[in-house]
Structures are given as structure tokens and as C-alpha cells.
Amino acid sequence: VKLRLYPNKQQQAQLWQMFGNDRRVWNLMLDMAKQRYQNNPSSHFVNEYGMNYLIKQLKQEYPYLKDSDATSFLV
């Protein structure tokens, strides 16, 4: 099955916003993991459930993340 979408200008803007927000969350999580490892190399890696828990806090810190679909942030 092939499917092709033709979003209008508003939908395109929403998609670009969502992709940008996803990229921002990814980079924030990666930076947090790197800093945690640099501060304490023997600490346990934060798994996907721990990272998903942090998304709520990120949405409070960065209100524009609330404009994206919540499921797009899940690992």
C-alpha cells in the first residue's frame, strides 16, 4: 500500500514545528546523558522509561513543546 499526503501550508508548518521539537528533545536528552556520564561514569544509564518521565518536566521548562503531539517524543 502506498500513501501520499499533500498537506496544506498550515499542516506543513505544524509538521516542521513537531520535527523541530522532536529534534530539540532528542538533543536535550542526549546532552543530559552525556553530562551525567561525565559527572559520574559509574552511574547507571537512564533507560527509556526514565527519559519519558523527564518529558513532562521539559514541557514545563519549554512551553513550546506542548504544541507537538505527545507520542512523537516517546523513545
Tab-separated table of C-alpha atoms in Angstrom:
chain	number	residue	atom	x	y	z
A	1	VAL	CA	0.000	0.000	0.000
A	2	LYS	CA	1.391	3.375	-0.985
A	3	LEU	CA	0.109	6.536	0.571
A	4	ARG	CA	0.955	10.096	-0.351
A	5	LEU	CA	-0.096	13.120	1.644
A	6	TYR	CA	-0.486	16.655	0.393
A	7	PRO	CA	-0.553	18.858	3.495
A	8	ASN	CA	-1.638	22.461	3.192
A	9	LYS	CA	0.569	25.337	4.400
A	10	GLN	CA	-0.738	25.247	7.982
A	11	GLN	CA	-0.231	21.484	8.233
A	12	GLN	CA	3.274	21.825	6.799
A	13	ALA	CA	4.103	24.417	9.449
A	14	GLN	CA	2.769	22.124	12.178
A	15	LEU	CA	4.833	19.202	10.874
A	16	TRP	CA	8.016	21.293	10.759
A	17	GLN	CA	7.317	22.524	14.308
A	18	MET	CA	6.821	18.950	15.504
A	19	PHE	CA	10.026	17.729	13.826
A	20	GLY	CA	11.959	20.640	15.333
A	21	ASN	CA	10.564	19.932	18.794
A	22	ASP	CA	11.431	16.241	18.469
A	23	ARG	CA	14.981	17.143	17.487
A	24	ARG	CA	15.210	19.570	20.456
A	25	VAL	CA	14.029	16.919	22.936
A	26	TRP	CA	16.451	14.353	21.467
A	27	ASN	CA	19.381	16.763	21.820
A	28	LEU	CA	18.391	17.743	25.375
A	29	MET	CA	18.172	14.093	26.432
A	30	LEU	CA	21.492	13.281	24.769
A	31	ASP	CA	23.153	16.229	26.493
A	32	MET	CA	21.733	15.161	29.871
A	33	ALA	CA	23.027	11.617	29.391
A	34	LYS	CA	26.493	12.880	28.413
A	35	GLN	CA	26.689	15.254	31.386
A	36	ARG	CA	25.563	12.545	33.758
A	37	TYR	CA	28.251	10.201	32.461
A	38	GLN	CA	30.943	12.896	32.691
A	39	ASN	CA	29.985	13.707	36.286
A	40	ASN	CA	29.833	10.076	37.381
A	41	PRO	CA	30.989	7.390	34.907
A	42	SER	CA	29.859	4.592	37.220
A	43	SER	CA	26.222	5.802	37.314
A	44	HIS	CA	23.523	3.740	35.648
A	45	PHE	CA	22.263	4.736	32.223
A	46	VAL	CA	18.787	6.285	32.259
A	47	ASN	CA	16.520	3.926	30.336
A	48	GLU	CA	13.693	4.896	28.001
A	49	TYR	CA	11.102	4.953	30.795
A	50	GLY	CA	13.221	7.348	32.812
A	51	MET	CA	13.657	9.594	29.798
A	52	ASN	CA	9.938	9.529	29.022
A	53	TYR	CA	9.305	10.629	32.614
A	54	LEU	CA	11.541	13.675	32.050
A	55	ILE	CA	9.458	14.887	29.100
A	56	LYS	CA	6.801	16.308	31.440
A	57	GLN	CA	9.446	18.454	33.136
A	58	LEU	CA	10.838	19.573	29.780
A	59	LYS	CA	7.367	20.677	28.686
A	60	GLN	CA	7.143	22.875	31.771
A	61	GLU	CA	10.569	24.362	31.098
A	62	TYR	CA	9.980	24.812	27.345
A	63	PRO	CA	6.266	25.632	26.817
A	64	TYR	CA	6.514	25.446	23.005
A	65	LEU	CA	6.968	21.665	23.314
A	66	LYS	CA	3.284	21.438	24.231
A	67	ASP	CA	2.415	22.288	20.608
A	68	SER	CA	3.690	18.893	19.418
A	69	ASP	CA	1.956	15.551	19.551
A	70	ALA	CA	2.863	13.853	22.848
A	71	THR	CA	3.538	10.497	21.223
A	72	SER	CA	6.193	11.968	18.935
A	73	PHE	CA	8.540	12.396	21.923
A	74	LEU	CA	8.400	8.799	23.124
A	75	VAL	CA	11.579	6.813	22.730
